[in-house]
Short mmCIF file of C-alpha atoms (C1' of nucleotides) and ligand atoms in Angstrom, two decimals:
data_model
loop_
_atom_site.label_atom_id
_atom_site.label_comp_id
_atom_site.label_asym_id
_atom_site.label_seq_id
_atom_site.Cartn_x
_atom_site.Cartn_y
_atom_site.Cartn_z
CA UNK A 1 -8.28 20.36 24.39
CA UNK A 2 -5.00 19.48 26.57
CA UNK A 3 -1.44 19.07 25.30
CA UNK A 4 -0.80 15.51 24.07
CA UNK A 5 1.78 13.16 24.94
CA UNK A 6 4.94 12.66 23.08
CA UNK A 7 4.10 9.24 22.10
CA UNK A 8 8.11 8.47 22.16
CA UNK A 9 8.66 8.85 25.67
CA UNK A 10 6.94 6.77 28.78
CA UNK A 11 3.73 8.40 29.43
CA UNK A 12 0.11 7.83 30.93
CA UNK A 13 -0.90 6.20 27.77
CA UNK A 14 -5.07 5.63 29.02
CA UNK A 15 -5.13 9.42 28.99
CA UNK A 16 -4.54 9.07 25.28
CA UNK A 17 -7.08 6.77 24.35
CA UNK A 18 -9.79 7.95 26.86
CA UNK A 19 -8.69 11.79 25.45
CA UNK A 20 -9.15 9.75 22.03
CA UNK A 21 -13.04 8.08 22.89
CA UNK A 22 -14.20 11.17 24.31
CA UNK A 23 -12.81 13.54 21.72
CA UNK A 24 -14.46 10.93 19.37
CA UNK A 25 -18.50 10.88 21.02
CA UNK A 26 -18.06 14.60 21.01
CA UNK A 27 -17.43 14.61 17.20
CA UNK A 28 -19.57 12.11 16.39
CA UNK A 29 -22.36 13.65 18.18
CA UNK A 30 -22.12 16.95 16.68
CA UNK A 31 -22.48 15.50 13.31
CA UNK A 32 -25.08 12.86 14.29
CA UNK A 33 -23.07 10.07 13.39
CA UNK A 34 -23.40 7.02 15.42
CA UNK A 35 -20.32 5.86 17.02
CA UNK A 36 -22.04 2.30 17.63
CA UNK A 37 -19.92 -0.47 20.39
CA UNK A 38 -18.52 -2.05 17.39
CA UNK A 39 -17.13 1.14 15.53
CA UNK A 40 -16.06 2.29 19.66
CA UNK A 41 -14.21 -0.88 20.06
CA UNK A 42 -11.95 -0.59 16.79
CA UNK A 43 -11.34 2.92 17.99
CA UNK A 44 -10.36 1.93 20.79
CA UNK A 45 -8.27 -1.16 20.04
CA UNK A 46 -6.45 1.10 17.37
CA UNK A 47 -5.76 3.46 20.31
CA UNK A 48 -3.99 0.64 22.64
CA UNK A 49 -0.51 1.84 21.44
CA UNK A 50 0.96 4.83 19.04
CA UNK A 51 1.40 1.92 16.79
CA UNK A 52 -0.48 1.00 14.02
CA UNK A 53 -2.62 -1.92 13.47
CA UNK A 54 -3.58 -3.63 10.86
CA UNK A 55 -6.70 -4.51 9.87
CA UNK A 56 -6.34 -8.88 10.48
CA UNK A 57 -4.68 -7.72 13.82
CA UNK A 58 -7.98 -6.17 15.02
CA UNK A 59 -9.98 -8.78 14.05
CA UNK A 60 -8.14 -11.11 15.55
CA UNK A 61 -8.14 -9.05 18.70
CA UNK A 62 -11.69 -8.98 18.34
CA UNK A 63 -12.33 -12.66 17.88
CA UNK A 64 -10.05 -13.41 20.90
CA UNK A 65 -12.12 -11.43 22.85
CA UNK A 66 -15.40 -13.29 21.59
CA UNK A 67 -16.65 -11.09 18.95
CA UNK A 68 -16.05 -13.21 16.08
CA UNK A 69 -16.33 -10.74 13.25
CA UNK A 70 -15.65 -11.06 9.60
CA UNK A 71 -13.55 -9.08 6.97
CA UNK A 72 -16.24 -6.51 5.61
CA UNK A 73 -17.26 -5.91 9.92
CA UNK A 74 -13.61 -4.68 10.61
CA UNK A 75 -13.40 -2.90 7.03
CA UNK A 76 -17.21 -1.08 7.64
CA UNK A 77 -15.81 0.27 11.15
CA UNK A 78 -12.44 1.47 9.65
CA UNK A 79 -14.02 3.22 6.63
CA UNK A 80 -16.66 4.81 9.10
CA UNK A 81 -13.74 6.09 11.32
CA UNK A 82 -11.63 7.07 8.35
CA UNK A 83 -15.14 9.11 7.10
CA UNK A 84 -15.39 10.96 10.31
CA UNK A 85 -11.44 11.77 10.84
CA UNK A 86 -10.90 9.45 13.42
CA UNK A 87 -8.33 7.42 12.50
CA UNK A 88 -5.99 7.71 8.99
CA UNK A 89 -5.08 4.98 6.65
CA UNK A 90 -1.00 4.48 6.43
CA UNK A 91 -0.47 3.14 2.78
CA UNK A 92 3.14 2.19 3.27
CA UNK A 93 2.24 0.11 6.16
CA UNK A 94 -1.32 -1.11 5.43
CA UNK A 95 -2.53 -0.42 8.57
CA UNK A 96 -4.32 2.03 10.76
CA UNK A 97 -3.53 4.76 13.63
CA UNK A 98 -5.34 7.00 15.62
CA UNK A 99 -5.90 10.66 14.82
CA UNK A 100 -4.18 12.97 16.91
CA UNK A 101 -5.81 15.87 15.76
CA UNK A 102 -9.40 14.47 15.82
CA UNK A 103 -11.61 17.74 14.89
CA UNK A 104 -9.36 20.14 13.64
CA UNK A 105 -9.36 20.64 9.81
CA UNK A 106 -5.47 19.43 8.99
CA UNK A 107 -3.06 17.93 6.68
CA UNK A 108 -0.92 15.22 8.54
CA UNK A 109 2.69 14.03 8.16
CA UNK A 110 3.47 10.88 9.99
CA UNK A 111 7.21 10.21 11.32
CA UNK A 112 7.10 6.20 11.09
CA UNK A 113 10.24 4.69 13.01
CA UNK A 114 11.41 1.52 11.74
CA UNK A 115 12.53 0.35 14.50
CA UNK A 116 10.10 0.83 16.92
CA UNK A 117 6.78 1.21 15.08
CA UNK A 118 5.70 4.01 16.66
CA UNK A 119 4.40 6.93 14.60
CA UNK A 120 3.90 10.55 15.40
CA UNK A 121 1.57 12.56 13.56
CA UNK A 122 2.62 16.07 12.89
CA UNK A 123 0.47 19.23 11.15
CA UNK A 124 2.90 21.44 10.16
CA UNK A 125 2.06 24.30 8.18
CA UNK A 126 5.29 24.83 6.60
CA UNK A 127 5.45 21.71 4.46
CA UNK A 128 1.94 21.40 3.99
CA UNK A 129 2.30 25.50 2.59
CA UNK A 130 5.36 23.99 0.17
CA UNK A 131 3.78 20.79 -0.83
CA UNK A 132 0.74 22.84 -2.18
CA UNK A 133 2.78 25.68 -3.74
CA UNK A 134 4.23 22.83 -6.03
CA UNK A 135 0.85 21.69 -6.85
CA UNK A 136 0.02 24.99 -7.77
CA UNK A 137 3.05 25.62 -9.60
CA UNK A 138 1.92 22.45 -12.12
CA UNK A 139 -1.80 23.96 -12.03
CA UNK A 140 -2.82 20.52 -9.65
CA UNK A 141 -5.54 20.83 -7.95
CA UNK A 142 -4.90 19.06 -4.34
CA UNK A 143 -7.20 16.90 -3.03
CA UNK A 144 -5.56 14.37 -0.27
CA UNK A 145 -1.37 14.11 0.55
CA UNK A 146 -0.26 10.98 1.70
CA UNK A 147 3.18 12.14 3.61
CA UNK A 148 4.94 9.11 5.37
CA UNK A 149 8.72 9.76 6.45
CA UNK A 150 10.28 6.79 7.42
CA UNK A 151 13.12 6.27 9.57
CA UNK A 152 14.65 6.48 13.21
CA UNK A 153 12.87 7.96 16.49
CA UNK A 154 15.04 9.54 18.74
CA UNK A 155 14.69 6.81 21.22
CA UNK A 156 15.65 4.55 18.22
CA UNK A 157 18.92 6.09 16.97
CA UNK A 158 22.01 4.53 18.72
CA UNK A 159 20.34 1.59 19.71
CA UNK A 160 21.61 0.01 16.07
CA UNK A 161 21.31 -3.60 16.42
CA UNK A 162 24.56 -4.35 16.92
CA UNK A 163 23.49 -5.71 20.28
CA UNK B 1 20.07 14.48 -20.65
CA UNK B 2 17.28 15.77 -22.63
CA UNK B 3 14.18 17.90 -21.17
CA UNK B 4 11.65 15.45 -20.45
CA UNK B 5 7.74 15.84 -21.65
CA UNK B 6 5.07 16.35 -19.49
CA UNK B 7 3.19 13.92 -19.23
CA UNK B 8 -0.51 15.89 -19.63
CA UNK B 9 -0.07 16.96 -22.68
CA UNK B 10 0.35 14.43 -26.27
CA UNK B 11 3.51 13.81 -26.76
CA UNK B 12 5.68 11.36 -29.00
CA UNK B 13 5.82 9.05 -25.32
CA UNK B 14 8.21 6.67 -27.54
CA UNK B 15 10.53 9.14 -26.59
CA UNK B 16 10.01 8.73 -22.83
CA UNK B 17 10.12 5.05 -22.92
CA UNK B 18 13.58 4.76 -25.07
CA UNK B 19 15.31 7.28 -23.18
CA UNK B 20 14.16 5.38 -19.84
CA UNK B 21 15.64 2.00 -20.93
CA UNK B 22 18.38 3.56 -22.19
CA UNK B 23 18.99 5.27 -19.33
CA UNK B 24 18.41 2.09 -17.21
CA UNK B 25 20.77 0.53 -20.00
CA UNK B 26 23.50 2.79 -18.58
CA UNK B 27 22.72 2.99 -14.73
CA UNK B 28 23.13 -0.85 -14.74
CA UNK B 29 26.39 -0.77 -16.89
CA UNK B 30 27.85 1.60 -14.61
CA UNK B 31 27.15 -0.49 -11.53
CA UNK B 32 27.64 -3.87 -12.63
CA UNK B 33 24.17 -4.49 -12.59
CA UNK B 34 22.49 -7.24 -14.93
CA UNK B 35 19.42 -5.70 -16.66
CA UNK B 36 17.80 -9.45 -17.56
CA UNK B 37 15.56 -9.67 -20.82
CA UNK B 38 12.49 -10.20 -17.97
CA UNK B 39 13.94 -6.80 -16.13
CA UNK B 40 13.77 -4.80 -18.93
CA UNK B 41 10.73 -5.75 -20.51
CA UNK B 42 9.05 -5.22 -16.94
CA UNK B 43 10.75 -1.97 -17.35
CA UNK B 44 9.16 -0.99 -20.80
CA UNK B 45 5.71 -2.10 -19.54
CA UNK B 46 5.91 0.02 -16.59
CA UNK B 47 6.61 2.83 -18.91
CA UNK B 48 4.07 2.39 -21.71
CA UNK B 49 2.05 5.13 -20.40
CA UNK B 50 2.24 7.55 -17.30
CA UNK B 51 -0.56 5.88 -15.16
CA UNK B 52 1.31 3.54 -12.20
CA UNK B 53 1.01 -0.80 -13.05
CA UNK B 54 0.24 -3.08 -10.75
CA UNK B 55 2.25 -5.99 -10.48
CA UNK B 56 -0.49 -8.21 -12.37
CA UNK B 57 -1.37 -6.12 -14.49
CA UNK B 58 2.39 -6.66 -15.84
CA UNK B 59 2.17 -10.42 -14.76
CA UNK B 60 -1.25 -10.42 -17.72
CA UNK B 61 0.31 -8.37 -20.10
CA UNK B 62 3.92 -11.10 -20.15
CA UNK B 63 1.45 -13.98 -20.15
CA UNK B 64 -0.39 -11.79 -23.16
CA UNK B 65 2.65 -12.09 -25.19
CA UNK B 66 3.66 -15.91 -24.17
CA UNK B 67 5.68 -15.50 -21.18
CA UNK B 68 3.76 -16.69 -18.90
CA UNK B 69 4.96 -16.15 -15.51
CA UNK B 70 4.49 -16.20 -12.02
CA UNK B 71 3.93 -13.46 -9.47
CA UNK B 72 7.67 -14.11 -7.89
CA UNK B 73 8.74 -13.47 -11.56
CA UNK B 74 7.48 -9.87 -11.94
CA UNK B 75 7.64 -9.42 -7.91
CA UNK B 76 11.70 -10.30 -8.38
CA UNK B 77 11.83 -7.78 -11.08
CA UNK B 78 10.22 -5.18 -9.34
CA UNK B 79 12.56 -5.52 -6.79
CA UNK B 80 15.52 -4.93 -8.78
CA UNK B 81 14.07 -1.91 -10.83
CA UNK B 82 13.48 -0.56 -7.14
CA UNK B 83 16.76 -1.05 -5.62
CA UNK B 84 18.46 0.83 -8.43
CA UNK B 85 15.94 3.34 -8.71
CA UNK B 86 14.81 2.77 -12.05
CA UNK B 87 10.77 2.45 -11.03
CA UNK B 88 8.86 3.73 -7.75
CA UNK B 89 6.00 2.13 -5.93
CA UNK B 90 2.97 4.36 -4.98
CA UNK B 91 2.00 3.00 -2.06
CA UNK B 92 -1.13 4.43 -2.26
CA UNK B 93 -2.22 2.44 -5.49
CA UNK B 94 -0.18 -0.71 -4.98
CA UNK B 95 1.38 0.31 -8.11
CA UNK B 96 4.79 1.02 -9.86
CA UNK B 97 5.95 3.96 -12.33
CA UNK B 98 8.61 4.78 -14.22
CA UNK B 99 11.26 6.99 -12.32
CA UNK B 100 11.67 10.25 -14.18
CA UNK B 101 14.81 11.61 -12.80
CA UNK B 102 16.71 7.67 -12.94
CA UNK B 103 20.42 8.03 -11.84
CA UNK B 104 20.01 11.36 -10.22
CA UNK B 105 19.60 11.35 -6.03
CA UNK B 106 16.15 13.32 -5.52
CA UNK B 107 13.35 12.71 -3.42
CA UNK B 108 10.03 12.51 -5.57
CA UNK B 109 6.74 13.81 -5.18
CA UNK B 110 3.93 12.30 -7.14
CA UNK B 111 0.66 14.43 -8.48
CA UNK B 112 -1.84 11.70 -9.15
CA UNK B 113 -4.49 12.52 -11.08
CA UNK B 114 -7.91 10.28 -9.84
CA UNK B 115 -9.77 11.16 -12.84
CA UNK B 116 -7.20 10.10 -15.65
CA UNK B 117 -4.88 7.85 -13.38
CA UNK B 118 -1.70 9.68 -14.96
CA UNK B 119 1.31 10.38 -12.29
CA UNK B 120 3.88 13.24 -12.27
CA UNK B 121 6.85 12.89 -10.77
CA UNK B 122 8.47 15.96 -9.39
CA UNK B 123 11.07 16.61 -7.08
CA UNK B 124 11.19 20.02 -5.45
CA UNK B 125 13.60 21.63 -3.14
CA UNK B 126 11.12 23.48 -1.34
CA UNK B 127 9.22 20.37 -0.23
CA UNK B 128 12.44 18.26 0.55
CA UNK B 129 13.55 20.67 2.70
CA UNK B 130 10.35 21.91 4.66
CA UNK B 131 9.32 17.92 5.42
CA UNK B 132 13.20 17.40 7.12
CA UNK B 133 13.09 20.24 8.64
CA UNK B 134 10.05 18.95 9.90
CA UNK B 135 11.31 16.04 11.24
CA UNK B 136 14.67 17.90 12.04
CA UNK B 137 12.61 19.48 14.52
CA UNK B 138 11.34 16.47 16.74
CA UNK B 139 14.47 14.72 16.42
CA UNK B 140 13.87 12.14 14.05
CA UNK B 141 16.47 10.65 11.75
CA UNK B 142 14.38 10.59 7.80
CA UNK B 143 15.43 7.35 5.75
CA UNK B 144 12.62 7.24 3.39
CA UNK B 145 9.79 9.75 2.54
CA UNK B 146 6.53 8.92 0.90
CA UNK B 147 4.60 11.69 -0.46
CA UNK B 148 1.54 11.09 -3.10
CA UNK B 149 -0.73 13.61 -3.89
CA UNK B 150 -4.17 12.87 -5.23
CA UNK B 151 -6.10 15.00 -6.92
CA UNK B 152 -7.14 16.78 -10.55
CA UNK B 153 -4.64 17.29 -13.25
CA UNK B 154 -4.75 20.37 -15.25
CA UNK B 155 -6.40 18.68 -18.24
CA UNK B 156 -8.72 16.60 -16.18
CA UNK B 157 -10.31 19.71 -13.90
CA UNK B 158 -13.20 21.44 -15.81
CA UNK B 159 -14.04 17.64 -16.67
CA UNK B 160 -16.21 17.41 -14.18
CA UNK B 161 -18.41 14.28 -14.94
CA UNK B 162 -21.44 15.65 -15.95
CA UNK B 163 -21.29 14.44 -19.16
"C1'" DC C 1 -46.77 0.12 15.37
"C1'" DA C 2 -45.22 0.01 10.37
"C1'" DA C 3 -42.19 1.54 6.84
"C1'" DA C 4 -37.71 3.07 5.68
"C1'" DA C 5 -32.98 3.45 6.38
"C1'" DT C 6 -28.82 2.15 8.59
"C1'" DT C 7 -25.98 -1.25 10.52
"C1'" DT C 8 -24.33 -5.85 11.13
"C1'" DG C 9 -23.71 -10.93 9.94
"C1'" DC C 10 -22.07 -14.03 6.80
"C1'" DA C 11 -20.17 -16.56 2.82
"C1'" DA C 12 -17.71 -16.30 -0.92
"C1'" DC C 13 -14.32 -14.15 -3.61
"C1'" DA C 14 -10.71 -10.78 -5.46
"C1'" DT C 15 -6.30 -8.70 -5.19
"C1'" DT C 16 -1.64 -8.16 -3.68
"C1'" DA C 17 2.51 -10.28 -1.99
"C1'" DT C 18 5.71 -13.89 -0.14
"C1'" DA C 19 7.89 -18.55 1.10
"C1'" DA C 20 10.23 -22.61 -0.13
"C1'" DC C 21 12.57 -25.32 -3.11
"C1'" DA C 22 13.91 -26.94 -7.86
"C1'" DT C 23 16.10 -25.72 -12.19
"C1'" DT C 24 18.59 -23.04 -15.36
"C1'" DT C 25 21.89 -19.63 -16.76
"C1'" DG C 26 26.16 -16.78 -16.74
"C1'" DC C 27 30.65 -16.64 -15.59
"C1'" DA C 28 35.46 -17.59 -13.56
"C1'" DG C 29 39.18 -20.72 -12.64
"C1'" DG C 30 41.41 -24.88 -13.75
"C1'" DC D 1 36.45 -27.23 -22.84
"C1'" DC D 2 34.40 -28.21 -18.36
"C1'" DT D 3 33.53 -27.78 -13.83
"C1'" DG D 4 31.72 -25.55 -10.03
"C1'" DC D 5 29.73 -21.53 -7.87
"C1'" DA D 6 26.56 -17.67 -7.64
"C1'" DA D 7 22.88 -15.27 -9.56
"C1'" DA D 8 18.62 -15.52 -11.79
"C1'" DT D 9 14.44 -17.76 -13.02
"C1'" DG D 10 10.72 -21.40 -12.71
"C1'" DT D 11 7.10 -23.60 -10.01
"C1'" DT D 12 3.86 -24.52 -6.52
"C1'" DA D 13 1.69 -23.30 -2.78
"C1'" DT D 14 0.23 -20.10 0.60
"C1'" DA D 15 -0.12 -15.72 3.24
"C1'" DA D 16 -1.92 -11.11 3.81
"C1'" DT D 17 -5.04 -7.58 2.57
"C1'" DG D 18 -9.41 -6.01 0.88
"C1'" DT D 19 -14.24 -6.39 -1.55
"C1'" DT D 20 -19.00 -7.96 -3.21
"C1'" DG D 21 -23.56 -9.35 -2.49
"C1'" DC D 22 -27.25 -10.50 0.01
"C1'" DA D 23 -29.77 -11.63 4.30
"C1'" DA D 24 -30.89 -10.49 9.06
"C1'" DA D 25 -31.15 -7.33 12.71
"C1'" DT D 26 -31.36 -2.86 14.59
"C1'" DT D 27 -32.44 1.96 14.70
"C1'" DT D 28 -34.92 5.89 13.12
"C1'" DT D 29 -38.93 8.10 11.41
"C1'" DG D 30 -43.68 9.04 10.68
ZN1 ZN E 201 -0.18 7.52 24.41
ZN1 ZN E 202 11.60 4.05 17.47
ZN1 ZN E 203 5.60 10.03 -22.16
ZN1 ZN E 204 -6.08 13.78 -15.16
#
DNA sequence: CAAAATTTGCAACATTATAACATTTGCAGG
DNA sequence: CCTGCAAATGTTATAATGTTGCAAATTTTG
């Protein structure tokens, strides 16, 4: 699996989502899962930018492309992808960005700039070490972390809006 | 400012719930805030337990007892419990919950039990400083962090439902 | 092919949150 | 007191997000 891109900075950003679609029929085939066109298409329309989308924004995206889908199609296709580790769910935003780390068993942290809108998902082991000693230390048993950090990207600082 | 209970174990909760609106009582004081009749009692309904409130649950609990109001109502009052830090909202639930440490600048973590629905605030060093480090490290500027934790609460694990 | 299971279509509905504008209330200056 | 402003609340409507239930189609299995 090659290095990813820094989603920040300009980059080939097709790499990413074809990285993304392959990475995804890989996974999905080694756990006989069906990645069907419709489920492929959210994927991939979740993948156009680091981003995320909500879930009315796909299906519009999907009606204006013809597919006139409903509510429960989108919501089916995101909870399938969310199943499989393809995509996470970010609460404080209601929306929905691809998994960078598609495969590999991890616990994410997601730098959301509020400027921008672009999020980078991080693993690191440090804070996902301390945020389950604390559990521990009030005998909680972990199941999921939601970790969103909101703030400024480095592209993002300086440019305050005084423009 | 007394030790506060946990929240796990019975405990006289009256306790919690007067020493959070008088705490709120002061917090306001001090900045020239006005804690409203509606504020308060949006306040005191958000603390009559340790499980997170959704915003109509509180909107069907002041129609209940004869206020009946509309969402901008409680939504207005949420706002202003949030601004001065008297409540949080876990994203994750669409909810809101009492803030335990009120006045003092932390940055919370919240244990929340799926089984029982019960929330514990914590705010740990350890964590704080391992997530900015983490974002120390690629550069980005931290405004706001959101970290819930779902999972099992001490009294609620052995309660496996196979009852 | 036929039966079973999964996936999708579709209509209605539920929940959460906000916008826009009118009215009331608290308070300071005259 | 009362007048005028700002903050707070009331009211109505609507937007945004997410779910239920059932029917039709598709895929898998035997
Ligand atoms: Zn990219
Ligand atoms: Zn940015
Ligand atoms: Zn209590
Ligand atoms: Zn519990």
């Amino acid at each position: 699996m090659s290095e990813r891109a820094l989603p920040y900075r300009p980059h080939n950003h097709q790499t990413c989502v074809s990285q993304a679609l392959t990475d995804a029929q890989e996974i999905c085939r080694q756990q006989n899962a069906r990645l069907t066109p419709i489920r492929e298409r959210v994927l991939e329309l979740i993948w156009q930018s680091h981003k995320p989308l909500g879930a009315y924004d796909i299906l519009a995206q999907l009606g204006a492309e013809g597919h006139k889908a409903a509510p429960p199609t989108v919501y089916r296709a995101l909870d399938f992808l969310l199943q499989y580790g393809l995509i996470h769910r970010i609460s404080s935003l209601n929306a929905f960005i691809g998994c960078a780390h598609a495969g590999e068993h991890h616990r994410s942290t997601f730098l959301i700039c509020r400027e921008c809108g672009i999020v980078l998902e991080l693993a690191v082991d440090t804070v996902t070490k301390a945020i389950e000693a604390a559990a521990k230390a009030e005998a909680f048993q972990v199941e999921d972390i939601t970790l969103e950090i909101s703030g400024l990207c480095p592209s993002c600082q300086g440019n305050t809006g005084h423009a």
